Amino acid sequence: MKIYTKTGDNGTTGLYGGKRVSKNNLKIESYGTVDELNSYLGLIRSYKINPALEEEIIIIQKDLFNLGAELATPVEKLYLANGEARIPKMISIQDIEQLESWIDDIEEQLEKLSHFILPGGNKAASHTHVARCICRRAERLVVGLKEVEEIRSELFHYLNRLSDYLFVLGRKIAKDNNHEEIKWIPGE
């Protein structure tokens, strides 16, 4: 199978199930941003980080592929005639609860926040904060998409929780590398 098909040369792309839409369609922008986030998580894994955190990121990357596949599927095509999901794994409440558990575990290892902090630290921590911003953008796009078509709430709940996870992950990576958090004090 060749990587290029030439079917998108007219500015359209195919959704899962065959429907073609413009490449600037909000659905395409949504799952494209999820793909961008996934790639950024791969960048974070390229740094030397705690192996347990790296495993969590791999699980998240797999979840993001599933989330993107669902976004690329018209809602009327999500389920087969026999009632089974067309996509082998769809984002679930359990996936969201897993993120919450990881957040709680990481927060127990961090100093409680009393102020906003400036994003930063070493390169891995800094890239994690950028990934958090990409995640927030993906969430905004998916919420916008929800306003024009039916989207399962688990998708934007997952992205919302994932941005929280990425925030504490950035803090944890910075702490693991002995980088002091710089507080933002209004008016300073």
CSV table of N, CA, C and O in Angstrom, one decimal, residues 93-184:
chain,number,residue,atom,x,y,z
A,93,ILE,N,-15.3,5.8,30.7
A,93,ILE,CA,-15.2,6.4,32.0
A,93,ILE,C,-13.9,5.8,32.7
A,93,ILE,O,-13.3,6.5,33.4
A,94,GLN,N,-13.6,4.5,32.5
A,94,GLN,CA,-12.5,3.9,33.2
A,94,GLN,C,-11.2,4.6,32.7
A,94,GLN,O,-10.2,4.7,33.5
A,95,ASP,N,-11.1,5.0,31.5
A,95,ASP,CA,-9.9,5.7,31.0
A,95,ASP,C,-9.7,7.0,31.7
A,95,ASP,O,-8.6,7.4,32.0
A,96,ILE,N,-10.9,7.7,31.9
A,96,ILE,CA,-10.9,9.0,32.6
A,96,ILE,C,-10.5,8.8,34.0
A,96,ILE,O,-9.6,9.5,34.6
A,97,GLU,N,-11.0,7.8,34.7
A,97,GLU,CA,-10.7,7.5,36.1
A,97,GLU,C,-9.2,7.1,36.2
A,97,GLU,O,-8.6,7.4,37.2
A,98,GLN,N,-8.6,6.4,35.2
A,98,GLN,CA,-7.2,6.1,35.2
A,98,GLN,C,-6.4,7.3,35.3
A,98,GLN,O,-5.4,7.4,36.0
A,99,LEU,N,-6.7,8.3,34.4
A,99,LEU,CA,-6.0,9.6,34.4
A,99,LEU,C,-6.1,10.2,35.8
A,99,LEU,O,-5.1,10.8,36.4
A,100,GLU,N,-7.3,10.2,36.4
A,100,GLU,CA,-7.5,10.8,37.7
A,100,GLU,C,-6.6,10.1,38.8
A,100,GLU,O,-6.0,10.8,39.6
A,101,SER,N,-6.5,8.8,38.7
A,101,SER,CA,-5.7,8.0,39.6
A,101,SER,C,-4.2,8.4,39.5
A,101,SER,O,-3.5,8.6,40.5
A,102,TRP,N,-3.8,8.6,38.2
A,102,TRP,CA,-2.4,9.0,38.0
A,102,TRP,C,-2.1,10.4,38.5
A,102,TRP,O,-1.1,10.7,39.0
A,103,ILE,N,-3.1,11.3,38.3
A,103,ILE,CA,-3.0,12.7,38.8
A,103,ILE,C,-2.8,12.6,40.3
A,103,ILE,O,-1.9,13.3,40.8
A,104,ASP,N,-3.7,11.9,41.0
A,104,ASP,CA,-3.6,11.8,42.4
A,104,ASP,C,-2.3,11.3,42.9
A,104,ASP,O,-1.7,11.8,43.8
A,105,ASP,N,-1.8,10.2,42.2
A,105,ASP,CA,-0.5,9.6,42.6
A,105,ASP,C,0.7,10.7,42.4
A,105,ASP,O,1.5,10.8,43.3
A,106,ILE,N,0.6,11.4,41.3
A,106,ILE,CA,1.7,12.4,41.1
A,106,ILE,C,1.6,13.5,42.1
A,106,ILE,O,2.6,14.0,42.6
A,107,GLU,N,0.4,14.0,42.3
A,107,GLU,CA,0.2,15.2,43.2
A,107,GLU,C,0.7,14.8,44.6
A,107,GLU,O,1.2,15.7,45.3
A,108,GLU,N,0.6,13.6,45.1
A,108,GLU,CA,1.1,13.2,46.4
A,108,GLU,C,2.6,13.4,46.5
A,108,GLU,O,3.1,13.5,47.6
A,109,GLN,N,3.3,13.5,45.4
A,109,GLN,CA,4.7,13.6,45.4
A,109,GLN,C,5.2,15.0,45.2
A,109,GLN,O,6.4,15.3,45.1
A,110,LEU,N,4.2,15.9,45.0
A,110,LEU,CA,4.5,17.3,44.7
A,110,LEU,C,4.1,18.3,45.9
A,110,LEU,O,3.2,18.0,46.6
A,111,GLU,N,4.8,19.4,45.9
A,111,GLU,CA,4.5,20.4,46.9
A,111,GLU,C,3.1,21.0,46.5
A,111,GLU,O,2.8,21.2,45.3
A,112,LYS,N,2.3,21.3,47.5
A,112,LYS,CA,1.0,21.9,47.2
A,112,LYS,C,1.2,23.2,46.6
A,112,LYS,O,2.1,24.0,46.9
A,113,LEU,N,0.3,23.6,45.6
A,113,LEU,CA,0.4,24.9,44.9
A,113,LEU,C,-0.3,26.0,45.8
A,113,LEU,O,-1.4,25.8,46.2
A,114,SER,N,0.4,27.1,45.9
A,114,SER,CA,-0.2,28.2,46.5
A,114,SER,C,-0.3,29.4,45.6
A,114,SER,O,-0.9,30.4,45.8
A,115,HIS,N,0.4,29.3,44.4
A,115,HIS,CA,0.4,30.3,43.4
A,115,HIS,C,0.4,29.6,42.0
A,115,HIS,O,0.7,28.4,41.9
A,116,PHE,N,0.1,30.4,41.0
A,116,PHE,CA,0.3,29.9,39.6
A,116,PHE,C,1.9,29.8,39.5
A,116,PHE,O,2.6,30.5,40.1
A,117,ILE,N,2.3,28.9,38.6
A,117,ILE,CA,3.7,28.8,38.3
A,117,ILE,C,3.9,29.0,36.9
A,117,ILE,O,3.1,28.8,36.0
A,118,LEU,N,5.1,29.5,36.6
A,118,LEU,CA,5.5,29.7,35.2
A,118,LEU,C,5.9,28.4,34.5
A,118,LEU,O,6.6,27.6,35.1
A,119,PRO,N,5.3,28.1,33.4
A,119,PRO,CA,5.7,26.8,32.7
A,119,PRO,C,7.2,26.8,32.4
A,119,PRO,O,7.8,27.8,32.1
A,120,GLY,N,7.8,25.7,32.7
A,120,GLY,CA,9.2,25.6,32.4
A,120,GLY,C,9.8,24.4,33.2
A,120,GLY,O,9.1,23.5,33.5
A,121,GLY,N,11.1,24.5,33.4
A,121,GLY,CA,11.9,23.4,33.9
A,121,GLY,C,12.9,22.9,32.9
A,121,GLY,O,13.4,23.8,32.1
A,122,ASN,N,13.2,21.7,32.9
A,122,ASN,CA,14.1,21.2,31.8
A,122,ASN,C,13.3,21.0,30.5
A,122,ASN,O,12.2,21.4,30.4
A,123,LYS,N,14.0,20.5,29.5
A,123,LYS,CA,13.3,20.4,28.2
A,123,LYS,C,12.1,19.5,28.2
A,123,LYS,O,11.1,19.9,27.7
A,124,ALA,N,12.2,18.4,28.9
A,124,ALA,CA,11.1,17.5,28.9
A,124,ALA,C,9.9,18.1,29.7
A,124,ALA,O,8.7,18.0,29.2
A,125,ALA,N,10.1,18.8,30.8
A,125,ALA,CA,9.0,19.5,31.5
A,125,ALA,C,8.4,20.6,30.7
A,125,ALA,O,7.2,20.7,30.6
A,126,SER,N,9.3,21.4,30.0
A,126,SER,CA,8.8,22.5,29.2
A,126,SER,C,8.0,21.9,28.0
A,126,SER,O,6.9,22.5,27.7
A,127,HIS,N,8.4,20.9,27.4
A,127,HIS,CA,7.6,20.3,26.3
A,127,HIS,C,6.3,19.7,26.9
A,127,HIS,O,5.3,19.7,26.1
A,128,THR,N,6.3,19.3,28.1
A,128,THR,CA,5.0,18.8,28.7
A,128,THR,C,4.0,19.9,28.9
A,128,THR,O,2.8,19.7,28.6
A,129,HIS,N,4.5,21.1,29.2
A,129,HIS,CA,3.6,22.2,29.3
A,129,HIS,C,3.1,22.6,28.0
A,129,HIS,O,1.9,23.0,27.8
A,130,VAL,N,3.9,22.5,26.9
A,130,VAL,CA,3.4,22.8,25.6
A,130,VAL,C,2.3,21.8,25.2
A,130,VAL,O,1.3,22.1,24.6
A,131,ALA,N,2.6,20.5,25.5
A,131,ALA,CA,1.6,19.5,25.2
A,131,ALA,C,0.3,19.8,25.9
A,131,ALA,O,-0.8,19.5,25.4
A,132,ARG,N,0.4,20.3,27.2
A,132,ARG,CA,-0.9,20.7,27.9
A,132,ARG,C,-1.6,21.7,27.1
A,132,ARG,O,-2.9,21.6,27.0
A,133,CYS,N,-1.0,22.7,26.6
A,133,CYS,CA,-1.6,23.7,25.8
A,133,CYS,C,-2.3,23.1,24.5
A,133,CYS,O,-3.4,23.5,24.1
A,134,ILE,N,-1.6,22.2,23.9
A,134,ILE,CA,-2.1,21.6,22.7
A,134,ILE,C,-3.4,20.8,23.1
A,134,ILE,O,-4.4,20.8,22.4
A,135,CYS,N,-3.3,20.1,24.2
A,135,CYS,CA,-4.5,19.4,24.7
A,135,CYS,C,-5.6,20.3,25.0
A,135,CYS,O,-6.8,19.9,24.6
A,136,ARG,N,-5.4,21.4,25.6
A,136,ARG,CA,-6.5,22.4,25.8
A,136,ARG,C,-7.1,22.9,24.5
A,136,ARG,O,-8.3,23.0,24.4
A,137,ARG,N,-6.2,23.1,23.5
A,137,ARG,CA,-6.8,23.5,22.2
A,137,ARG,C,-7.6,22.3,21.6
A,137,ARG,O,-8.7,22.6,21.0
A,138,ALA,N,-7.1,21.1,21.7
A,138,ALA,CA,-7.9,20.0,21.2
A,138,ALA,C,-9.3,19.9,21.9
A,138,ALA,O,-10.3,19.7,21.3
A,139,GLU,N,-9.2,20.1,23.2
A,139,GLU,CA,-10.5,20.1,24.0
A,139,GLU,C,-11.4,21.2,23.5
A,139,GLU,O,-12.6,20.9,23.3
A,140,ARG,N,-10.9,22.4,23.3
A,140,ARG,CA,-11.8,23.5,22.8
A,140,ARG,C,-12.4,23.1,21.4
A,140,ARG,O,-13.6,23.4,21.1
A,141,LEU,N,-11.6,22.5,20.5
A,141,LEU,CA,-12.1,22.2,19.2
A,141,LEU,C,-13.2,21.1,19.3
A,141,LEU,O,-14.2,21.1,18.6
A,142,VAL,N,-12.9,20.1,20.2
A,142,VAL,CA,-13.9,19.0,20.3
A,142,VAL,C,-15.2,19.5,20.9
A,142,VAL,O,-16.3,19.2,20.5
A,143,VAL,N,-15.1,20.5,21.9
A,143,VAL,CA,-16.3,21.1,22.5
A,143,VAL,C,-17.0,21.9,21.4
A,143,VAL,O,-18.3,21.8,21.3
A,144,GLY,N,-16.3,22.6,20.5
A,144,GLY,CA,-16.9,23.3,19.4
A,144,GLY,C,-17.6,22.3,18.4
A,144,GLY,O,-18.7,22.6,17.9
A,145,LEU,N,-17.0,21.2,18.2
A,145,LEU,CA,-17.5,20.2,17.3
A,145,LEU,C,-18.8,19.6,17.9
A,145,LEU,O,-19.8,19.4,17.2
A,146,LYS,N,-18.8,19.5,19.2
A,146,LYS,CA,-20.0,19.0,19.9
A,146,LYS,C,-21.2,19.9,19.7
A,146,LYS,O,-22.4,19.5,19.7
A,147,GLU,N,-21.0,21.2,19.4
A,147,GLU,CA,-22.0,22.2,19.2
A,147,GLU,C,-22.7,22.0,17.8
A,147,GLU,O,-23.8,22.5,17.6
A,148,VAL,N,-22.0,21.3,16.9
A,148,VAL,CA,-22.6,21.1,15.6
A,148,VAL,C,-22.9,19.7,15.2
A,148,VAL,O,-23.6,19.4,14.3
A,149,GLU,N,-22.4,18.7,16.0
A,149,GLU,CA,-22.8,17.3,15.8
A,149,GLU,C,-22.6,16.6,17.1
A,149,GLU,O,-22.0,17.0,18.1
A,150,GLU,N,-23.2,15.4,17.2
A,150,GLU,CA,-23.2,14.6,18.4
A,150,GLU,C,-21.8,14.0,18.6
A,150,GLU,O,-21.2,13.4,17.7
A,151,ILE,N,-21.4,14.2,19.8
A,151,ILE,CA,-20.1,13.7,20.3
A,151,ILE,C,-20.3,13.1,21.6
A,151,ILE,O,-20.9,13.7,22.5
A,152,ARG,N,-19.7,11.9,21.9
A,152,ARG,CA,-19.8,11.4,23.2
A,152,ARG,C,-19.1,12.2,24.2
A,152,ARG,O,-18.0,12.7,24.0
A,153,SER,N,-19.7,12.5,25.4
A,153,SER,CA,-19.1,13.4,26.4
A,153,SER,C,-17.8,12.8,26.9
A,153,SER,O,-16.9,13.6,27.3
A,154,GLU,N,-17.6,11.5,26.8
A,154,GLU,CA,-16.3,11.0,27.3
A,154,GLU,C,-15.1,11.5,26.6
A,154,GLU,O,-14.0,11.6,27.2
A,155,LEU,N,-15.3,12.0,25.3
A,155,LEU,CA,-14.1,12.5,24.6
A,155,LEU,C,-13.6,13.8,25.1
A,155,LEU,O,-12.4,13.9,25.4
A,156,PHE,N,-14.5,14.8,25.4
A,156,PHE,CA,-14.0,16.0,25.9
A,156,PHE,C,-13.7,15.9,27.4
A,156,PHE,O,-12.8,16.6,27.9
A,157,HIS,N,-14.4,15.0,28.1
A,157,HIS,CA,-14.0,14.8,29.5
A,157,HIS,C,-12.6,14.2,29.6
A,157,HIS,O,-11.8,14.7,30.5
A,158,TYR,N,-12.3,13.3,28.7
A,158,TYR,CA,-10.9,12.7,28.7
A,158,TYR,C,-9.9,13.8,28.4
A,158,TYR,O,-8.8,13.9,29.1
A,159,LEU,N,-10.1,14.6,27.4
A,159,LEU,CA,-9.1,15.7,27.1
A,159,LEU,C,-9.0,16.7,28.2
A,159,LEU,O,-7.9,17.2,28.5
A,160,ASN,N,-10.1,17.0,28.9
A,160,ASN,CA,-10.0,17.9,30.0
A,160,ASN,C,-9.2,17.3,31.2
A,160,ASN,O,-8.3,18.0,31.7
A,161,ARG,N,-9.4,16.1,31.5
A,161,ARG,CA,-8.6,15.4,32.5
A,161,ARG,C,-7.2,15.2,32.1
A,161,ARG,O,-6.2,15.4,32.9
A,162,LEU,N,-6.9,15.0,30.8
A,162,LEU,CA,-5.6,14.8,30.3
A,162,LEU,C,-4.8,16.1,30.4
A,162,LEU,O,-3.6,16.0,30.8
A,163,SER,N,-5.4,17.2,30.2
A,163,SER,CA,-4.6,18.5,30.4
A,163,SER,C,-4.2,18.7,31.8
A,163,SER,O,-3.1,19.2,32.1
A,164,ASP,N,-5.1,18.2,32.8
A,164,ASP,CA,-4.7,18.3,34.2
A,164,ASP,C,-3.5,17.3,34.5
A,164,ASP,O,-2.6,17.7,35.2
A,165,TYR,N,-3.6,16.1,33.9
A,165,TYR,CA,-2.5,15.2,34.0
A,165,TYR,C,-1.2,15.8,33.5
A,165,TYR,O,-0.1,15.7,34.1
A,166,LEU,N,-1.3,16.4,32.3
A,166,LEU,CA,0.0,17.0,31.7
A,166,LEU,C,0.5,18.1,32.6
A,166,LEU,O,1.7,18.3,32.6
A,167,PHE,N,-0.3,18.8,33.3
A,167,PHE,CA,0.1,19.9,34.2
A,167,PHE,C,1.0,19.3,35.3
A,167,PHE,O,2.1,19.7,35.6
A,168,VAL,N,0.4,18.3,36.0
A,168,VAL,CA,1.1,17.7,37.1
A,168,VAL,C,2.3,16.9,36.6
A,168,VAL,O,3.4,16.8,37.3
A,169,LEU,N,2.2,16.3,35.4
A,169,LEU,CA,3.4,15.6,34.8
A,169,LEU,C,4.5,16.5,34.6
A,169,LEU,O,5.7,16.2,34.9
A,170,GLY,N,4.2,17.7,34.1
A,170,GLY,CA,5.3,18.7,33.8
A,170,GLY,C,6.0,19.1,35.2
A,170,GLY,O,7.2,19.2,35.2
A,171,ARG,N,5.2,19.3,36.2
A,171,ARG,CA,5.7,19.6,37.5
A,171,ARG,C,6.6,18.5,38.0
A,171,ARG,O,7.6,18.7,38.6
A,172,LYS,N,6.1,17.2,37.8
A,172,LYS,CA,6.8,16.1,38.3
A,172,LYS,C,8.2,15.9,37.6
A,172,LYS,O,9.2,15.6,38.3
A,173,ILE,N,8.1,16.0,36.3
A,173,ILE,CA,9.4,15.9,35.6
A,173,ILE,C,10.4,17.0,36.0
A,173,ILE,O,11.6,16.7,36.2
A,174,ALA,N,9.9,18.2,36.2
A,174,ALA,CA,10.8,19.3,36.7
A,174,ALA,C,11.3,19.0,38.0
A,174,ALA,O,12.5,19.1,38.3
A,175,LYS,N,10.5,18.5,38.9
A,175,LYS,CA,11.0,18.1,40.3
A,175,LYS,C,12.0,17.0,40.2
A,175,LYS,O,13.0,17.0,40.9
A,176,ASP,N,11.7,16.0,39.4
A,176,ASP,CA,12.7,14.8,39.2
A,176,ASP,C,14.0,15.3,38.7
A,176,ASP,O,15.0,14.6,39.0
A,177,ASN,N,14.1,16.4,38.1
A,177,ASN,CA,15.3,17.0,37.5
A,177,ASN,C,15.8,18.2,38.3
A,177,ASN,O,16.6,19.0,37.9
A,178,ASN,N,15.3,18.3,39.5
A,178,ASN,CA,15.7,19.4,40.5
A,178,ASN,C,15.6,20.8,40.0
A,178,ASN,O,16.4,21.7,40.2
A,179,HIS,N,14.5,21.0,39.2
A,179,HIS,CA,14.2,22.4,38.7
A,179,HIS,C,13.2,23.0,39.7
A,179,HIS,O,12.1,22.5,39.9
A,180,GLU,N,13.6,24.2,40.2
A,180,GLU,CA,12.7,24.9,41.1
A,180,GLU,C,11.5,25.5,40.3
A,180,GLU,O,11.7,26.1,39.2
A,181,GLU,N,10.3,25.5,40.9
A,181,GLU,CA,9.2,26.1,40.2
A,181,GLU,C,9.2,27.6,40.5
A,181,GLU,O,9.6,28.0,41.6
A,182,ILE,N,9.0,28.4,39.5
A,182,ILE,CA,9.0,29.8,39.6
A,182,ILE,C,7.5,30.3,39.7
A,182,ILE,O,6.7,30.1,38.8
A,183,LYS,N,7.2,30.9,40.9
A,183,LYS,CA,5.8,31.3,41.1
A,183,LYS,C,5.6,32.6,40.4
A,183,LYS,O,6.4,33.5,40.2
A,184,TRP,N,4.3,32.7,39.9
A,184,TRP,CA,3.9,34.0,39.3
A,184,TRP,C,3.1,34.7,40.4
A,184,TRP,O,2.1,34.3,40.9
